[in-house]
mmCIF file of C-alpha atoms in Angstrom:
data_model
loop_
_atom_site.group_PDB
_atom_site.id
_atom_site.type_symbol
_atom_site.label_atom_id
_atom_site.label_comp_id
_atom_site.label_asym_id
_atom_site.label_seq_id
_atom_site.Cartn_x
_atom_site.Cartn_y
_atom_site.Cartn_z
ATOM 1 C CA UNK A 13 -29.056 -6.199 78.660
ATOM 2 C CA UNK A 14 -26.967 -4.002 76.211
ATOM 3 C CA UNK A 15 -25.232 -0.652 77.082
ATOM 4 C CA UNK A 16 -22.271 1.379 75.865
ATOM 5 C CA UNK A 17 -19.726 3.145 78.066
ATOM 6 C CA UNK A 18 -17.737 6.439 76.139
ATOM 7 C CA UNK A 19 -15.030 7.340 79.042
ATOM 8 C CA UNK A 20 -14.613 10.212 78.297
ATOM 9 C CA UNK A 21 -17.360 13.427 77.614
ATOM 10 C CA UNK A 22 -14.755 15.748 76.064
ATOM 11 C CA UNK A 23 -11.693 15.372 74.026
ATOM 12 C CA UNK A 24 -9.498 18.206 72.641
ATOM 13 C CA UNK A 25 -6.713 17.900 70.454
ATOM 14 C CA UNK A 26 -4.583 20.141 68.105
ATOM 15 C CA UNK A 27 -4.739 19.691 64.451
ATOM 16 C CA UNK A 28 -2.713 17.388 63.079
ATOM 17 C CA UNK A 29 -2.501 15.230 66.215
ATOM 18 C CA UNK A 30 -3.913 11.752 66.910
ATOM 19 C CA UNK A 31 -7.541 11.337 68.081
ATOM 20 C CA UNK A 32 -8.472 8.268 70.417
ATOM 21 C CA UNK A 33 -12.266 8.303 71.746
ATOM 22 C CA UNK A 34 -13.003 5.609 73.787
ATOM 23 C CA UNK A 35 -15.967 2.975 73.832
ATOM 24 C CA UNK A 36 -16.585 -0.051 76.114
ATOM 25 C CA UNK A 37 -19.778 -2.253 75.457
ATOM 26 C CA UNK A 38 -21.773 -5.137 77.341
ATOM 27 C CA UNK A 39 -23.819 -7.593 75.773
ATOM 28 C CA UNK A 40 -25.128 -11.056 76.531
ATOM 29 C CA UNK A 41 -25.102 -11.812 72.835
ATOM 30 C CA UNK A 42 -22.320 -11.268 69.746
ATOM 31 C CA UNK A 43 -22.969 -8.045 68.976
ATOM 32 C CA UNK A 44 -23.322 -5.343 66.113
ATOM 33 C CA UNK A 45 -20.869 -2.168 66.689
ATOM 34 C CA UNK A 46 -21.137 1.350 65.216
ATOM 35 C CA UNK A 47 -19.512 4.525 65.623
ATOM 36 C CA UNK A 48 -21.990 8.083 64.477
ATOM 37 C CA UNK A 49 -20.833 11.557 64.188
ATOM 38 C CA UNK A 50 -22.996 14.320 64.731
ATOM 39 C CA UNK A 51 -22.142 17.933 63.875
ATOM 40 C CA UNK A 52 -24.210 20.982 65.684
ATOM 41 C CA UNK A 53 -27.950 20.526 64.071
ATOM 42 C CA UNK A 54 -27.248 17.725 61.849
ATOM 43 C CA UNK A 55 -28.375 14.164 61.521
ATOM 44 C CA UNK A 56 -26.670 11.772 62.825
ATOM 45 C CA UNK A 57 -23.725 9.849 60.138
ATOM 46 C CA UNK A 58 -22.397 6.399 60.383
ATOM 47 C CA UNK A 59 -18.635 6.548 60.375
ATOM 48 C CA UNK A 60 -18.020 2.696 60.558
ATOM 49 C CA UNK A 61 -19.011 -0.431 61.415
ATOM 50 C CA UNK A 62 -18.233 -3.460 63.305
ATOM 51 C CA UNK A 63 -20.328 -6.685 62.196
ATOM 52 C CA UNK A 64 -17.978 -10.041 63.532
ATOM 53 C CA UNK A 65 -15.844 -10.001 60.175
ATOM 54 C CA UNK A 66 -12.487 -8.151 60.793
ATOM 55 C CA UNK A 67 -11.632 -6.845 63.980
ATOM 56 C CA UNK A 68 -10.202 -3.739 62.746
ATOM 57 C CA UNK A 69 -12.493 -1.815 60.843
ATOM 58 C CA UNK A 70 -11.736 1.066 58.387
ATOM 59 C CA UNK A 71 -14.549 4.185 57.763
ATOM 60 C CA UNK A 72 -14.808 7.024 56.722
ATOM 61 C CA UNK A 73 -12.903 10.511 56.760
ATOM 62 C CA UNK A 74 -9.791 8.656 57.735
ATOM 63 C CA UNK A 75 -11.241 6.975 60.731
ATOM 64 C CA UNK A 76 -10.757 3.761 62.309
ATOM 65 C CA UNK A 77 -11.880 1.198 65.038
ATOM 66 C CA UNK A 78 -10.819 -1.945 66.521
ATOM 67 C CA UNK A 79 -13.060 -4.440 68.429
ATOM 68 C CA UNK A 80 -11.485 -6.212 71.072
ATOM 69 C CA UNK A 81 -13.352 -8.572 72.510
ATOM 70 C CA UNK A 82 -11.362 -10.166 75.751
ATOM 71 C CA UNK A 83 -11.511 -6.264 76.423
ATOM 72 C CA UNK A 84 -14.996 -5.402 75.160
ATOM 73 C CA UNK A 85 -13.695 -2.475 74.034
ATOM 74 C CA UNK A 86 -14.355 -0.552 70.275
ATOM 75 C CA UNK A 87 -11.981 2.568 70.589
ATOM 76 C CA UNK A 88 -12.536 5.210 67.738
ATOM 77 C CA UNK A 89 -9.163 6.342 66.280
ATOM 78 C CA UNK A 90 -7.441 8.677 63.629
ATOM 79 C CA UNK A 91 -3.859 9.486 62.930
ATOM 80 C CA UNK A 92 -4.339 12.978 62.308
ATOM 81 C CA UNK A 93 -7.012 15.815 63.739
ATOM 82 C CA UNK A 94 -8.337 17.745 61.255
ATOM 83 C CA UNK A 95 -10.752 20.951 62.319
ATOM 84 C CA UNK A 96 -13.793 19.296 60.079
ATOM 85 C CA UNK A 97 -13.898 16.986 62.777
ATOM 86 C CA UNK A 98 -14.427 19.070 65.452
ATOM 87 C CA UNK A 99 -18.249 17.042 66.261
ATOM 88 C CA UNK A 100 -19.947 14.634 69.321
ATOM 89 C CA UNK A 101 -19.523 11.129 68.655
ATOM 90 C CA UNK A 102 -21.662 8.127 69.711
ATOM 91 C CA UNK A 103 -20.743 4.656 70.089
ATOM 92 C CA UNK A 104 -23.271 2.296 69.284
ATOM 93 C CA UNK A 105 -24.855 -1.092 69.615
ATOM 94 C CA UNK A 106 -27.097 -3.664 68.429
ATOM 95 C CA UNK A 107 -28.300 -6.687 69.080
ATOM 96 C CA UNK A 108 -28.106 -9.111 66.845
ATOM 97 C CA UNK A 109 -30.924 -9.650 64.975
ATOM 98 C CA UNK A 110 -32.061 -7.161 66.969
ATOM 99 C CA UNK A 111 -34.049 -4.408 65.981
ATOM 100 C CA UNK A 112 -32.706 -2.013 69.052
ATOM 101 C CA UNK A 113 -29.958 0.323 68.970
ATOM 102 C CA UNK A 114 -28.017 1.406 72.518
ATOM 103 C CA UNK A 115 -26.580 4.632 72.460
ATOM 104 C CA UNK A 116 -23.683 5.879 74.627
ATOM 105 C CA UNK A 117 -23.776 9.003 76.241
ATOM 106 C CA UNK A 118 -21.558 10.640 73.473
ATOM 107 C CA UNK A 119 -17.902 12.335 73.458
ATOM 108 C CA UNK A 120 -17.738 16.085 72.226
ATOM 109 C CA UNK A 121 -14.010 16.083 70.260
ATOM 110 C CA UNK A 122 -12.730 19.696 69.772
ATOM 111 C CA UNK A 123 -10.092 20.621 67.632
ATOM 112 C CA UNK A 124 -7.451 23.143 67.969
ATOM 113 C CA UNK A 125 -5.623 25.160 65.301
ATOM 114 C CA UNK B 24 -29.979 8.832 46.935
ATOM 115 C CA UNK B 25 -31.607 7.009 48.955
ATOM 116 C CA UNK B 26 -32.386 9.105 52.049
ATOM 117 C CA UNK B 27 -34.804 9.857 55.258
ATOM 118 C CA UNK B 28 -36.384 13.185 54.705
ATOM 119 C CA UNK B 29 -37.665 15.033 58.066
ATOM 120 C CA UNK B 30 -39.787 17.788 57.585
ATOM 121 C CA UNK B 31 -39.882 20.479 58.861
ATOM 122 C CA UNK B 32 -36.397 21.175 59.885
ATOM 123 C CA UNK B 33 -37.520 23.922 62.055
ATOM 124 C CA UNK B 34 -40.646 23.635 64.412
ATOM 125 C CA UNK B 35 -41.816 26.346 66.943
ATOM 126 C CA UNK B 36 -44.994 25.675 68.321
ATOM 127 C CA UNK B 37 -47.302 27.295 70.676
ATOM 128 C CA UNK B 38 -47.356 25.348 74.432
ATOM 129 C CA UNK B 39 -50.303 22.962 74.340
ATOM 130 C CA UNK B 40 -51.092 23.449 70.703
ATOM 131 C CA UNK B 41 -50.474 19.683 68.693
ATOM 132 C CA UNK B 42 -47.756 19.798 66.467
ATOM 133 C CA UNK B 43 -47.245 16.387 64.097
ATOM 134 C CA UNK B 44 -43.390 15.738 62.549
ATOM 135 C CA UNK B 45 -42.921 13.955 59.115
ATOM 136 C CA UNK B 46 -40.505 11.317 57.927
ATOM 137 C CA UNK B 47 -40.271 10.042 54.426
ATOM 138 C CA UNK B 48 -37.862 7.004 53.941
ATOM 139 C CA UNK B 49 -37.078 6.241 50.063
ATOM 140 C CA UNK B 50 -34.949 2.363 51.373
ATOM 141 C CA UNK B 51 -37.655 0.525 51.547
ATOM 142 C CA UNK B 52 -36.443 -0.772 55.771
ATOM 143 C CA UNK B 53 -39.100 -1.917 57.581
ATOM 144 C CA UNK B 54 -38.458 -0.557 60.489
ATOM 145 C CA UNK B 55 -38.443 3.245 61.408
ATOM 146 C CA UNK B 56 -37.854 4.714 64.664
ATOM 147 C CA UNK B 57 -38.333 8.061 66.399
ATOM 148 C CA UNK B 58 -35.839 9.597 68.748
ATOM 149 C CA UNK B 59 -35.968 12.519 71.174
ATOM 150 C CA UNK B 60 -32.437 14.650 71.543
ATOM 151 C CA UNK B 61 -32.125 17.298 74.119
ATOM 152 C CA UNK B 62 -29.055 19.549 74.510
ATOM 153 C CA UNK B 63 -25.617 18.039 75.093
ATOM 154 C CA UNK B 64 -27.623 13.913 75.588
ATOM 155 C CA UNK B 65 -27.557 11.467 73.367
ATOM 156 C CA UNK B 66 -30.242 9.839 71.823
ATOM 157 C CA UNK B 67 -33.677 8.675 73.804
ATOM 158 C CA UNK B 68 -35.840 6.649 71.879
ATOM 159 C CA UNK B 69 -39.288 7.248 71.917
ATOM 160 C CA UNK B 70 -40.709 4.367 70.070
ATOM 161 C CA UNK B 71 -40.067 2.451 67.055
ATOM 162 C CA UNK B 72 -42.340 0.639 63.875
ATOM 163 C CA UNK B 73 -41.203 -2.747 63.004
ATOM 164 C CA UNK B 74 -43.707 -3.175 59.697
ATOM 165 C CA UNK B 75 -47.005 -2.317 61.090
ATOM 166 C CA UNK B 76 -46.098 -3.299 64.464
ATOM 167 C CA UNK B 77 -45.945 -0.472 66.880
ATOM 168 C CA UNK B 78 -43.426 -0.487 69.816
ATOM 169 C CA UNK B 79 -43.876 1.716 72.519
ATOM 170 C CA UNK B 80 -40.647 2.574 75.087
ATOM 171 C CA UNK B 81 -41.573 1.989 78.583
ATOM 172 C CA UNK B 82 -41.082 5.445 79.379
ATOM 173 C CA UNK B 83 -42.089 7.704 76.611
ATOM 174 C CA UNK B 84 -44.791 9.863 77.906
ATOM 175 C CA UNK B 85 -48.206 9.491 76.800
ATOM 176 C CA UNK B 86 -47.971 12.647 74.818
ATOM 177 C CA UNK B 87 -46.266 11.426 72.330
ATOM 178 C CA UNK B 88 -48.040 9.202 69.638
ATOM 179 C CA UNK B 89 -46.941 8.104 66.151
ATOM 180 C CA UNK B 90 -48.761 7.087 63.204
ATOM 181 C CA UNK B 91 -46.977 4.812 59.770
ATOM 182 C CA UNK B 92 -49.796 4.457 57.479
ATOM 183 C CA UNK B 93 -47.551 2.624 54.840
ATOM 184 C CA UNK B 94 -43.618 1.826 54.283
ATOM 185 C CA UNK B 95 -42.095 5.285 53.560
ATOM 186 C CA UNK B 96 -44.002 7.376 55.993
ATOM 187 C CA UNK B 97 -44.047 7.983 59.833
ATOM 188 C CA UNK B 98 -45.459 10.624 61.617
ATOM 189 C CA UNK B 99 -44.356 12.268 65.271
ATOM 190 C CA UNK B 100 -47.566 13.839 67.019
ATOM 191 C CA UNK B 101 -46.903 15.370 70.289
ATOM 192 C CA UNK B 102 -50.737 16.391 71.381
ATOM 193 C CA UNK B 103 -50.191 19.334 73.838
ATOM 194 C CA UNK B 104 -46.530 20.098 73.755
ATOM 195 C CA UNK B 105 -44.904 21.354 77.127
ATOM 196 C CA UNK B 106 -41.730 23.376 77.503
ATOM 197 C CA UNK B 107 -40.041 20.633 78.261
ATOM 198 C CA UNK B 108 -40.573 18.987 74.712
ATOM 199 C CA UNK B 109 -38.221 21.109 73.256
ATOM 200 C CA UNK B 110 -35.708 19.083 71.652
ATOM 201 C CA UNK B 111 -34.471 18.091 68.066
ATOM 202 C CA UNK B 112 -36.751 15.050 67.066
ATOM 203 C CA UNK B 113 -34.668 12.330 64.782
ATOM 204 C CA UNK B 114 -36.399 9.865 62.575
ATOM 205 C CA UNK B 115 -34.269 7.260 61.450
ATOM 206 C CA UNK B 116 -35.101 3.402 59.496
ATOM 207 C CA UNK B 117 -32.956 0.350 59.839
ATOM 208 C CA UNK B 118 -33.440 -3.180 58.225
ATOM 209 C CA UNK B 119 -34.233 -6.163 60.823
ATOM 210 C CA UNK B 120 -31.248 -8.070 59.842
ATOM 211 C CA UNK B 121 -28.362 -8.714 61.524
ATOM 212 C CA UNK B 122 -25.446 -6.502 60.808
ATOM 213 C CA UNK B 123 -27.317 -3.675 59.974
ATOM 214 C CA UNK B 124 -26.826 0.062 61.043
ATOM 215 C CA UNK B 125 -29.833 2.880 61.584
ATOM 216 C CA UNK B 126 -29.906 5.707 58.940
ATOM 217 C CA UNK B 127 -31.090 9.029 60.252
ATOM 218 C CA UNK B 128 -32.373 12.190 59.086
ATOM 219 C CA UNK B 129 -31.071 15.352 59.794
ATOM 220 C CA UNK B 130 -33.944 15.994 62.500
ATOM 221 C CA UNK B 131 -36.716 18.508 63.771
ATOM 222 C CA UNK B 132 -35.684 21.029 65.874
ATOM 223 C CA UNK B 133 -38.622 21.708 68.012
ATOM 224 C CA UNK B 134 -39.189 24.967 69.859
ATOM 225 C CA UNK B 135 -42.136 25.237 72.200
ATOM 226 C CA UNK B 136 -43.192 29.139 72.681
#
């Protein structure tokens, strides 16, 4: 069985500082890794990806992930906090070939001027 | 663009009274899923359409029903909405291929009066 592990519920950093939101995974199989942001009311947006090519994966809005397998870890980053990205964000994942997507329970990141 | 389309974006309802949610895909994936989000959760799939095929989740309350009478369409029909069913409803489609992420709407927000 899959599931997804964010350590932390809340973040809050000041503008123009790093962000680091945390994501561990299990899964029996090789599996499919995502990162979603979802501002209040909104849909929810893929940032990135992970799909078994390069560990380190680059999205959107300046945002980044690495998988690390021996760790089973998929840690969101950014070098620099901006106030637009004051949002919750999910880590996801899928089994391959799958048709299933595991949520975890989400990490509210608030930004301060 | 290619999009999912939820309509309406606002919902109140009357307690007991059915209410039905719409989801119009324009990508063409074959499958198309409906997820429940409460407050401050992440979130809780209610069931999913892989083609035709319908797939229930073990724990989604009898309530709730769903009808896909071709690709682009799905349909959310709660039949006697409680209090509880207040929630924002998100429809989202994915592709059953490896590698592939989920592509959501920007929700119902249902209010039960």
């Amino acid at each position: 069985a899959q599931s997804v592990t964010q350590l932390d519920s809340h973040v809050s950093v000041s503008e123009g500082t790093p962000v680091l939101l945390r994501c561990n995974y299990s899964s029996s199989y090789s599996p499919s890794l995502f990162w979603y942001v979802q501002h209040p009311n909104k849909g929810l947006q893929l940032l990135l990806k992970y799909t078994s090519a390069a560990t380190l994966v680059k999205g959107i809005n300046g945002f980044e992930a690495e998988f690390k397998k021996s760790e089973t870890s998929f840690h969101l980053t950014k070098p620099s906090a901006h106030m637009s990205d004051a949002a919750e964000y999910f880590c996801v994942v899928k089994r391959n070939y799958g048709q299933n997507f595991v949520f975890g329970p989400g990490t509210r990141l608030s930004v301060l001027p | 663009d290619a999009m999912v389309i939820q309509n309406p974006r606002y919902q109140v309802t009357q307690f007991g009274k059915p209410v039905t949610l719409s989801c119009s895909q324009t990508l063409n994936h074959n499958v198309m899923y409906w997820y429940q989000q409460k407050s401050s959760q992440a979130p809780k799939l209610l069931f999913h359409y892989y083609d035709k095929d319908f797939n229930n989740e073990a724990d989604t309350p009898d309530n709730f029903q769903s009808r896909r009478p071709n690709t682009s369409f799905c349909f959310l029909d709660i039949r006697s909405p409680g209090l509880g069913d207040a929630a924002m409803y998100l429809c989202a489609t994915g592709a059953f291929l490896k590698d592939t992420e989920a592509f959501f709407g920007q929700g119902t927000r249902l209010t039960v009066v």
